[in-house]
Amino acid sequence: MYQIYSVYAICAFAAVGGGLFGFDISSMSGVLATKAYTRYFRVHGGYRQGAITGSMAGGSFFGTLASSFIADRMSRKRAIQIAAMVWMLGSIFQTAANGIGLLVFGRVVAGMGAGIASAMVPVYQAEIAPKEIRGRVVSLQQFAITVGILVQYFIQYGSSFVDGGPNNPHQSTLAFRIPWGVQIFPAMLLALGMFFVPYSPRWLAGQDRWEESIRVLANLHGNGDIGHPKVLAQYREIEEAMTFEREVGHSAFKALTKPRMLNRVILTMCIQMWSQLSGVNIMMYYIVYIMQSAGVHNLLLISSIQYILNVVFTLPAILFIDTWGRRPSLLYGALSMMSLLLVTAILYACYGTANPHTDHSLDAISWLIKDNAPVSRAIVACSYLFVSTFAVTWGPTSWTYASEIFPTGIRAKAVSLSTASNWAWNCALAFAVPTLFQKINWKMYVLFAAFNGCAALQVWLSVRETKGKTLEEMDEVFESGRPAWRGVSKGSRLDRLQREIADGVVKVGFRGQRYEEL
């Protein structure tokens, strides 16, 4: 079968799995403002809407936990295909929903697919990519998420005009069935297309399929030349790492509890937690509520600008994450988001007023900016700046960092746990935020600003820079004994080994042969 070996093409296509995550995030944001949805399912915010929105994240949590078992046994590639098929099944149930019960069930099933994909796509990308562009290609996962959010939102926006528009009390259910049905097709494309990309060379090595592993490495990084110094250097690094992992037992969940790995697991779980507690989900799931409380009209169109900014500002991260590094992105991103949330809270506190509930379309919120266009514009601007900041910093970096700091034998397991943390908090926030809008209104922004401050502190104390290092060098990065804020040594062991192989100083044998150093 024909195989694609362009690293960019492979990782970009696999990132369609991230697009499913994006479809998930905005699968509710557009339909919330339509009469068809609120009338048919009889929801107006609060716990019921929180449960519907959070059900997909709940399914994703369990899908993520299951992902490592699938990926370690059947390969990263097959896990992504299974994720796509599960997503398609869930989307069918959602499209056919005749009440809240079937809708929630469909969202749970689709969420399981999104959970598997969100955990294994960055693992697959990291294991395929060379160190020089690893951050860039793993960031394609976040870019696909933002594109998925945008595409699904505009599909919902277009569908909202069915039968006289979103304010027609007799609007057809096609207003929400069309967008939920369309999301079947990218998953179908993903499931079929993954037949034409290679297995991860590191997964193949873990299965003792060494000959296949070096052939994939050669096609990916040496134009098919098995004797290329870069290919041989990577092969040696992988084999030595695999030998060490097997000697110390790095292949079971038990290995994650050992102190040297447990610290990394906790760190990546916290990073994924902070990415959700940053407040970005408020801006994505419930953008309609934010614009309503800011006194903005033409909600769907104004909200769409935010989704466009989310896509546009992910591009600088893709281009430069391997230049400016992971640690600065996380640190300065958290501090910037904290500042913007505090400004938003101050504006609401100083110029807002309690919702008198004379307009039933605003029943989901309890605090309003009324007849104050400058303040409304300022709140919208803060929202736009917040999403842009997240897109260029925490969005791509949180996925990249978790996928690159673990040994091959436990990478899928560790990433599944960190991604489960993402989905657990995603689910909790999806459920809680509608109630927060009603109960504590503007104080909610202060709460999420505090979370960003805590995130910045942990990044300063614990996050080590990983740019320019191979996956097999991460043990050295984390066990150097230097504080995280002191940085890491420059250069890469792989570059030195590659030069030695090119100069004939080191020779590498294949398939279990020992190396001969001259």
PDB file of C-alpha atoms in Angstrom, residues 226-470:
ATOM      1  CA  ILE A 226      19.265   3.319   5.884  1.00  0.00           C
ATOM      2  CA  GLY A 227      22.942   4.238   6.083  1.00  0.00           C
ATOM      3  CA  HIS A 228      22.307   7.976   6.525  1.00  0.00           C
ATOM      4  CA  PRO A 229      24.129   9.248   9.674  1.00  0.00           C
ATOM      5  CA  LYS A 230      20.985  10.903  11.019  1.00  0.00           C
ATOM      6  CA  VAL A 231      19.010   7.668  10.626  1.00  0.00           C
ATOM      7  CA  LEU A 232      21.720   5.586  12.276  1.00  0.00           C
ATOM      8  CA  ALA A 233      22.072   8.049  15.145  1.00  0.00           C
ATOM      9  CA  GLN A 234      18.343   7.991  15.849  1.00  0.00           C
ATOM     10  CA  TYR A 235      18.268   4.207  15.569  1.00  0.00           C
ATOM     11  CA  ARG A 236      21.055   3.871  18.119  1.00  0.00           C
ATOM     12  CA  GLU A 237      19.412   6.321  20.520  1.00  0.00           C
ATOM     13  CA  ILE A 238      16.104   4.469  20.310  1.00  0.00           C
ATOM     14  CA  GLU A 239      17.685   1.036  20.799  1.00  0.00           C
ATOM     15  CA  GLU A 240      19.745   2.172  23.791  1.00  0.00           C
ATOM     16  CA  ALA A 241      16.706   3.833  25.335  1.00  0.00           C
ATOM     17  CA  MET A 242      14.583   0.715  24.770  1.00  0.00           C
ATOM     18  CA  THR A 243      17.264  -1.504  26.327  1.00  0.00           C
ATOM     19  CA  PHE A 244      17.465   0.750  29.394  1.00  0.00           C
ATOM     20  CA  GLU A 245      13.678   0.951  29.746  1.00  0.00           C
ATOM     21  CA  ARG A 246      13.360  -2.829  29.705  1.00  0.00           C
ATOM     22  CA  GLU A 247      16.116  -3.197  32.283  1.00  0.00           C
ATOM     23  CA  VAL A 248      14.404  -0.810  34.699  1.00  0.00           C
ATOM     24  CA  GLY A 249      10.869  -1.960  33.870  1.00  0.00           C
ATOM     25  CA  HIS A 250       9.536   1.122  32.051  1.00  0.00           C
ATOM     26  CA  SER A 251       6.555  -0.497  30.404  1.00  0.00           C
ATOM     27  CA  ALA A 252       3.781  -0.851  32.966  1.00  0.00           C
ATOM     28  CA  PHE A 253       1.592   1.625  34.817  1.00  0.00           C
ATOM     29  CA  LYS A 254       3.612   0.796  37.925  1.00  0.00           C
ATOM     30  CA  ALA A 255       6.559   2.626  36.355  1.00  0.00           C
ATOM     31  CA  LEU A 256       4.539   5.860  36.475  1.00  0.00           C
ATOM     32  CA  THR A 257       4.502   5.704  40.281  1.00  0.00           C
ATOM     33  CA  LYS A 258       8.283   5.685  40.630  1.00  0.00           C
ATOM     34  CA  PRO A 259       9.531   9.078  41.919  1.00  0.00           C
ATOM     35  CA  ARG A 260      11.564   9.924  38.803  1.00  0.00           C
ATOM     36  CA  MET A 261       8.462   9.482  36.616  1.00  0.00           C
ATOM     37  CA  LEU A 262       5.729  10.449  39.074  1.00  0.00           C
ATOM     38  CA  ASN A 263       7.033  14.022  39.189  1.00  0.00           C
ATOM     39  CA  ARG A 264       6.710  14.299  35.414  1.00  0.00           C
ATOM     40  CA  VAL A 265       3.239  12.734  35.417  1.00  0.00           C
ATOM     41  CA  ILE A 266       2.037  15.190  38.057  1.00  0.00           C
ATOM     42  CA  LEU A 267       3.634  18.085  36.155  1.00  0.00           C
ATOM     43  CA  THR A 268       1.928  17.273  32.846  1.00  0.00           C
ATOM     44  CA  MET A 269      -1.401  16.610  34.568  1.00  0.00           C
ATOM     45  CA  CYS A 270      -1.107  20.023  36.223  1.00  0.00           C
ATOM     46  CA  ILE A 271      -0.232  21.720  32.926  1.00  0.00           C
ATOM     47  CA  GLN A 272      -3.331  20.228  31.311  1.00  0.00           C
ATOM     48  CA  MET A 273      -5.369  21.203  34.365  1.00  0.00           C
ATOM     49  CA  TRP A 274      -4.143  24.809  34.228  1.00  0.00           C
ATOM     50  CA  SER A 275      -4.862  24.963  30.493  1.00  0.00           C
ATOM     51  CA  GLN A 276      -8.522  24.362  31.323  1.00  0.00           C
ATOM     52  CA  LEU A 277      -8.566  26.506  34.482  1.00  0.00           C
ATOM     53  CA  SER A 278      -7.062  29.367  32.474  1.00  0.00           C
ATOM     54  CA  GLY A 279     -10.634  30.300  31.564  1.00  0.00           C
ATOM     55  CA  VAL A 280     -10.413  29.472  27.878  1.00  0.00           C
ATOM     56  CA  ASN A 281     -13.414  27.151  28.099  1.00  0.00           C
ATOM     57  CA  ILE A 282     -15.585  30.015  29.266  1.00  0.00           C
ATOM     58  CA  MET A 283     -14.604  31.834  26.094  1.00  0.00           C
ATOM     59  CA  MET A 284     -15.253  28.820  23.866  1.00  0.00           C
ATOM     60  CA  TYR A 285     -18.207  26.854  25.252  1.00  0.00           C
ATOM     61  CA  TYR A 286     -20.147  29.857  26.518  1.00  0.00           C
ATOM     62  CA  ILE A 287     -19.087  32.747  24.291  1.00  0.00           C
ATOM     63  CA  VAL A 288     -22.786  33.499  23.660  1.00  0.00           C
ATOM     64  CA  TYR A 289     -23.344  34.087  27.389  1.00  0.00           C
ATOM     65  CA  ILE A 290     -20.309  36.388  27.580  1.00  0.00           C
ATOM     66  CA  MET A 291     -21.500  38.495  24.677  1.00  0.00           C
ATOM     67  CA  GLN A 292     -25.020  38.651  26.124  1.00  0.00           C
ATOM     68  CA  SER A 293     -23.735  39.817  29.503  1.00  0.00           C
ATOM     69  CA  ALA A 294     -21.563  42.445  27.756  1.00  0.00           C
ATOM     70  CA  GLY A 295     -24.665  43.872  26.073  1.00  0.00           C
ATOM     71  CA  VAL A 296     -23.542  42.888  22.583  1.00  0.00           C
ATOM     72  CA  HIS A 297     -26.045  42.422  19.770  1.00  0.00           C
ATOM     73  CA  ASN A 298     -25.652  40.144  16.723  1.00  0.00           C
ATOM     74  CA  LEU A 299     -24.169  37.540  19.042  1.00  0.00           C
ATOM     75  CA  LEU A 300     -23.234  34.819  16.580  1.00  0.00           C
ATOM     76  CA  LEU A 301     -21.386  37.118  14.190  1.00  0.00           C
ATOM     77  CA  ILE A 302     -19.439  38.972  16.895  1.00  0.00           C
ATOM     78  CA  SER A 303     -18.570  35.667  18.539  1.00  0.00           C
ATOM     79  CA  SER A 304     -17.230  34.282  15.267  1.00  0.00           C
ATOM     80  CA  ILE A 305     -14.420  36.858  15.274  1.00  0.00           C
ATOM     81  CA  GLN A 306     -13.082  35.225  18.425  1.00  0.00           C
ATOM     82  CA  TYR A 307     -12.890  31.834  16.743  1.00  0.00           C
ATOM     83  CA  ILE A 308     -11.068  33.359  13.755  1.00  0.00           C
ATOM     84  CA  LEU A 309      -8.520  34.958  16.098  1.00  0.00           C
ATOM     85  CA  ASN A 310      -8.056  31.597  17.789  1.00  0.00           C
ATOM     86  CA  VAL A 311      -6.989  30.080  14.456  1.00  0.00           C
ATOM     87  CA  VAL A 312      -4.843  32.998  13.300  1.00  0.00           C
ATOM     88  CA  PHE A 313      -2.852  33.312  16.520  1.00  0.00           C
ATOM     89  CA  THR A 314      -2.064  29.605  16.657  1.00  0.00           C
ATOM     90  CA  LEU A 315       0.060  30.058  13.515  1.00  0.00           C
ATOM     91  CA  PRO A 316       2.881  32.040  15.235  1.00  0.00           C
ATOM     92  CA  ALA A 317       3.173  29.268  17.818  1.00  0.00           C
ATOM     93  CA  ILE A 318       3.532  26.650  15.070  1.00  0.00           C
ATOM     94  CA  LEU A 319       6.255  28.700  13.397  1.00  0.00           C
ATOM     95  CA  PHE A 320       8.235  29.737  16.468  1.00  0.00           C
ATOM     96  CA  ILE A 321       7.645  27.306  19.346  1.00  0.00           C
ATOM     97  CA  ASP A 322      10.918  25.522  18.530  1.00  0.00           C
ATOM     98  CA  THR A 323      12.689  28.904  18.587  1.00  0.00           C
ATOM     99  CA  TRP A 324      11.337  30.606  21.710  1.00  0.00           C
ATOM    100  CA  GLY A 325      10.781  27.386  23.671  1.00  0.00           C
ATOM    101  CA  ARG A 326       8.128  25.820  25.868  1.00  0.00           C
ATOM    102  CA  ARG A 327       8.885  27.443  29.228  1.00  0.00           C
ATOM    103  CA  PRO A 328       8.580  31.120  28.152  1.00  0.00           C
ATOM    104  CA  SER A 329       5.328  30.348  26.313  1.00  0.00           C
ATOM    105  CA  LEU A 330       3.715  28.887  29.416  1.00  0.00           C
ATOM    106  CA  LEU A 331       5.064  31.490  31.837  1.00  0.00           C
ATOM    107  CA  TYR A 332       4.266  34.671  29.935  1.00  0.00           C
ATOM    108  CA  GLY A 333       0.998  33.235  28.638  1.00  0.00           C
ATOM    109  CA  ALA A 334      -0.317  32.589  32.165  1.00  0.00           C
ATOM    110  CA  LEU A 335       0.671  36.062  33.378  1.00  0.00           C
ATOM    111  CA  SER A 336      -0.941  37.757  30.365  1.00  0.00           C
ATOM    112  CA  MET A 337      -4.202  35.819  30.686  1.00  0.00           C
ATOM    113  CA  MET A 338      -4.349  36.619  34.398  1.00  0.00           C
ATOM    114  CA  SER A 339      -4.057  40.338  33.648  1.00  0.00           C
ATOM    115  CA  LEU A 340      -6.794  40.283  30.993  1.00  0.00           C
ATOM    116  CA  LEU A 341      -9.228  38.425  33.243  1.00  0.00           C
ATOM    117  CA  LEU A 342      -8.659  40.906  36.063  1.00  0.00           C
ATOM    118  CA  VAL A 343      -9.367  43.819  33.706  1.00  0.00           C
ATOM    119  CA  THR A 344     -12.583  42.113  32.587  1.00  0.00           C
ATOM    120  CA  ALA A 345     -13.669  41.563  36.198  1.00  0.00           C
ATOM    121  CA  ILE A 346     -13.035  45.221  37.050  1.00  0.00           C
ATOM    122  CA  LEU A 347     -15.103  46.403  34.089  1.00  0.00           C
ATOM    123  CA  TYR A 348     -18.035  44.190  35.045  1.00  0.00           C
ATOM    124  CA  ALA A 349     -17.793  45.143  38.730  1.00  0.00           C
ATOM    125  CA  CYS A 350     -17.660  48.886  38.064  1.00  0.00           C
ATOM    126  CA  TYR A 351     -20.137  49.226  35.208  1.00  0.00           C
ATOM    127  CA  GLY A 352     -22.424  46.174  35.432  1.00  0.00           C
ATOM    128  CA  THR A 353     -25.767  45.690  37.081  1.00  0.00           C
ATOM    129  CA  ALA A 354     -27.929  42.742  38.153  1.00  0.00           C
ATOM    130  CA  ASN A 355     -30.085  41.209  35.426  1.00  0.00           C
ATOM    131  CA  PRO A 356     -33.739  42.234  36.075  1.00  0.00           C
ATOM    132  CA  HIS A 357     -34.897  39.190  34.032  1.00  0.00           C
ATOM    133  CA  THR A 358     -37.374  41.173  31.989  1.00  0.00           C
ATOM    134  CA  ASP A 359     -36.001  39.506  28.835  1.00  0.00           C
ATOM    135  CA  HIS A 360     -36.298  35.710  28.956  1.00  0.00           C
ATOM    136  CA  SER A 361     -33.571  35.283  26.315  1.00  0.00           C
ATOM    137  CA  LEU A 362     -31.103  36.537  28.985  1.00  0.00           C
ATOM    138  CA  ASP A 363     -32.214  34.185  31.761  1.00  0.00           C
ATOM    139  CA  ALA A 364     -28.919  32.245  31.613  1.00  0.00           C
ATOM    140  CA  ILE A 365     -26.943  35.210  33.017  1.00  0.00           C
ATOM    141  CA  SER A 366     -27.281  37.337  36.151  1.00  0.00           C
ATOM    142  CA  TRP A 367     -25.087  40.390  35.428  1.00  0.00           C
ATOM    143  CA  LEU A 368     -25.328  42.850  32.530  1.00  0.00           C
ATOM    144  CA  ILE A 369     -23.616  45.818  30.940  1.00  0.00           C
ATOM    145  CA  LYS A 370     -26.518  48.029  29.865  1.00  0.00           C
ATOM    146  CA  ASP A 371     -26.322  50.926  27.412  1.00  0.00           C
ATOM    147  CA  ASN A 372     -22.568  51.446  27.797  1.00  0.00           C
ATOM    148  CA  ALA A 373     -20.998  50.849  24.392  1.00  0.00           C
ATOM    149  CA  PRO A 374     -17.374  51.735  25.371  1.00  0.00           C
ATOM    150  CA  VAL A 375     -17.375  49.228  28.250  1.00  0.00           C
ATOM    151  CA  SER A 376     -19.034  46.573  26.081  1.00  0.00           C
ATOM    152  CA  ARG A 377     -16.344  47.057  23.432  1.00  0.00           C
ATOM    153  CA  ALA A 378     -13.610  46.885  26.085  1.00  0.00           C
ATOM    154  CA  ILE A 379     -14.945  43.567  27.425  1.00  0.00           C
ATOM    155  CA  VAL A 380     -15.140  42.139  23.912  1.00  0.00           C
ATOM    156  CA  ALA A 381     -11.577  43.342  23.255  1.00  0.00           C
ATOM    157  CA  CYS A 382     -10.331  41.652  26.449  1.00  0.00           C
ATOM    158  CA  SER A 383     -12.060  38.451  25.369  1.00  0.00           C
ATOM    159  CA  TYR A 384     -10.395  38.622  21.957  1.00  0.00           C
ATOM    160  CA  LEU A 385      -6.972  39.336  23.479  1.00  0.00           C
ATOM    161  CA  PHE A 386      -7.387  36.519  25.990  1.00  0.00           C
ATOM    162  CA  VAL A 387      -8.159  33.924  23.314  1.00  0.00           C
ATOM    163  CA  SER A 388      -5.306  35.218  21.125  1.00  0.00           C
ATOM    164  CA  THR A 389      -2.891  34.885  24.041  1.00  0.00           C
ATOM    165  CA  PHE A 390      -4.012  31.350  24.826  1.00  0.00           C
ATOM    166  CA  ALA A 391      -3.735  30.398  21.140  1.00  0.00           C
ATOM    167  CA  VAL A 392      -0.127  31.499  20.868  1.00  0.00           C
ATOM    168  CA  THR A 393       1.054  30.122  24.240  1.00  0.00           C
ATOM    169  CA  TRP A 394      -0.791  27.520  26.315  1.00  0.00           C
ATOM    170  CA  GLY A 395      -2.888  26.074  23.500  1.00  0.00           C
ATOM    171  CA  PRO A 396      -0.109  24.373  21.512  1.00  0.00           C
ATOM    172  CA  THR A 397       2.511  24.161  24.257  1.00  0.00           C
ATOM    173  CA  SER A 398       0.415  22.134  26.697  1.00  0.00           C
ATOM    174  CA  TRP A 399       0.010  19.366  24.098  1.00  0.00           C
ATOM    175  CA  THR A 400       3.626  19.476  22.956  1.00  0.00           C
ATOM    176  CA  TYR A 401       5.168  19.323  26.424  1.00  0.00           C
ATOM    177  CA  ALA A 402       3.146  16.338  27.629  1.00  0.00           C
ATOM    178  CA  SER A 403       3.919  14.298  24.513  1.00  0.00           C
ATOM    179  CA  GLU A 404       7.699  14.660  24.653  1.00  0.00           C
ATOM    180  CA  ILE A 405       8.993  14.232  28.222  1.00  0.00           C
ATOM    181  CA  PHE A 406       8.315  10.508  28.831  1.00  0.00           C
ATOM    182  CA  PRO A 407      10.189   7.330  27.766  1.00  0.00           C
ATOM    183  CA  THR A 408       8.706   5.390  24.865  1.00  0.00           C
ATOM    184  CA  GLY A 409       7.547   2.442  26.979  1.00  0.00           C
ATOM    185  CA  ILE A 410       5.235   4.565  29.118  1.00  0.00           C
ATOM    186  CA  ARG A 411       4.636   7.566  26.851  1.00  0.00           C
ATOM    187  CA  ALA A 412       1.139   6.525  25.783  1.00  0.00           C
ATOM    188  CA  LYS A 413       0.148   5.716  29.376  1.00  0.00           C
ATOM    189  CA  ALA A 414       1.525   8.970  30.790  1.00  0.00           C
ATOM    190  CA  VAL A 415       0.013  11.122  28.059  1.00  0.00           C
ATOM    191  CA  SER A 416      -3.333   9.390  28.521  1.00  0.00           C
ATOM    192  CA  LEU A 417      -3.267  10.403  32.201  1.00  0.00           C
ATOM    193  CA  SER A 418      -2.302  14.002  31.463  1.00  0.00           C
ATOM    194  CA  THR A 419      -4.968  14.266  28.769  1.00  0.00           C
ATOM    195  CA  ALA A 420      -7.491  12.688  31.154  1.00  0.00           C
ATOM    196  CA  SER A 421      -6.702  15.573  33.499  1.00  0.00           C
ATOM    197  CA  ASN A 422      -7.541  17.979  30.666  1.00  0.00           C
ATOM    198  CA  TRP A 423     -10.871  16.295  30.008  1.00  0.00           C
ATOM    199  CA  ALA A 424     -11.780  15.909  33.693  1.00  0.00           C
ATOM    200  CA  TRP A 425     -11.424  19.648  34.248  1.00  0.00           C
ATOM    201  CA  ASN A 426     -13.049  20.335  30.890  1.00  0.00           C
ATOM    202  CA  CYS A 427     -16.058  18.305  32.024  1.00  0.00           C
ATOM    203  CA  ALA A 428     -16.202  19.959  35.443  1.00  0.00           C
ATOM    204  CA  LEU A 429     -16.058  23.449  33.954  1.00  0.00           C
ATOM    205  CA  ALA A 430     -18.604  22.691  31.228  1.00  0.00           C
ATOM    206  CA  PHE A 431     -20.972  21.621  33.982  1.00  0.00           C
ATOM    207  CA  ALA A 432     -20.150  24.413  36.451  1.00  0.00           C
ATOM    208  CA  VAL A 433     -19.772  27.536  34.303  1.00  0.00           C
ATOM    209  CA  PRO A 434     -23.496  28.058  33.493  1.00  0.00           C
ATOM    210  CA  THR A 435     -24.160  28.052  37.236  1.00  0.00           C
ATOM    211  CA  LEU A 436     -21.207  30.391  37.858  1.00  0.00           C
ATOM    212  CA  PHE A 437     -22.679  32.839  35.337  1.00  0.00           C
ATOM    213  CA  GLN A 438     -25.854  32.861  37.398  1.00  0.00           C
ATOM    214  CA  LYS A 439     -24.446  32.730  40.944  1.00  0.00           C
ATOM    215  CA  ILE A 440     -21.189  34.732  41.111  1.00  0.00           C
ATOM    216  CA  ASN A 441     -21.243  36.550  37.738  1.00  0.00           C
ATOM    217  CA  TRP A 442     -18.176  38.845  37.396  1.00  0.00           C
ATOM    218  CA  LYS A 443     -16.346  37.275  40.379  1.00  0.00           C
ATOM    219  CA  MET A 444     -15.874  34.220  38.170  1.00  0.00           C
ATOM    220  CA  TYR A 445     -13.225  36.143  36.213  1.00  0.00           C
ATOM    221  CA  VAL A 446     -11.299  36.850  39.423  1.00  0.00           C
ATOM    222  CA  LEU A 447     -11.362  33.140  40.237  1.00  0.00           C
ATOM    223  CA  PHE A 448      -9.869  32.164  36.875  1.00  0.00           C
ATOM    224  CA  ALA A 449      -7.302  34.978  37.100  1.00  0.00           C
ATOM    225  CA  ALA A 450      -6.126  33.434  40.379  1.00  0.00           C
ATOM    226  CA  PHE A 451      -5.803  30.050  38.669  1.00  0.00           C
ATOM    227  CA  ASN A 452      -3.548  31.629  36.032  1.00  0.00           C
ATOM    228  CA  GLY A 453      -1.378  33.141  38.757  1.00  0.00           C
ATOM    229  CA  CYS A 454      -0.950  29.690  40.328  1.00  0.00           C
ATOM    230  CA  ALA A 455      -0.102  28.241  36.920  1.00  0.00           C
ATOM    231  CA  ALA A 456       2.623  30.854  36.360  1.00  0.00           C
ATOM    232  CA  LEU A 457       4.162  30.006  39.741  1.00  0.00           C
ATOM    233  CA  GLN A 458       4.291  26.277  39.000  1.00  0.00           C
ATOM    234  CA  VAL A 459       5.767  26.894  35.553  1.00  0.00           C
ATOM    235  CA  TRP A 460       8.530  29.021  37.080  1.00  0.00           C
ATOM    236  CA  LEU A 461       9.374  26.371  39.672  1.00  0.00           C
ATOM    237  CA  SER A 462       8.921  23.124  37.728  1.00  0.00           C
ATOM    238  CA  VAL A 463       8.828  23.364  33.927  1.00  0.00           C
ATOM    239  CA  ARG A 464      12.145  22.554  32.250  1.00  0.00           C
ATOM    240  CA  GLU A 465      12.945  23.603  28.710  1.00  0.00           C
ATOM    241  CA  THR A 466      12.841  20.744  26.181  1.00  0.00           C
ATOM    242  CA  LYS A 467      13.367  22.447  22.822  1.00  0.00           C
ATOM    243  CA  GLY A 468      16.198  21.011  20.743  1.00  0.00           C
ATOM    244  CA  LYS A 469      16.377  17.765  22.737  1.00  0.00           C
ATOM    245  CA  THR A 470      15.428  14.313  21.424  1.00  0.00           C
TER     246      THR A 470
END
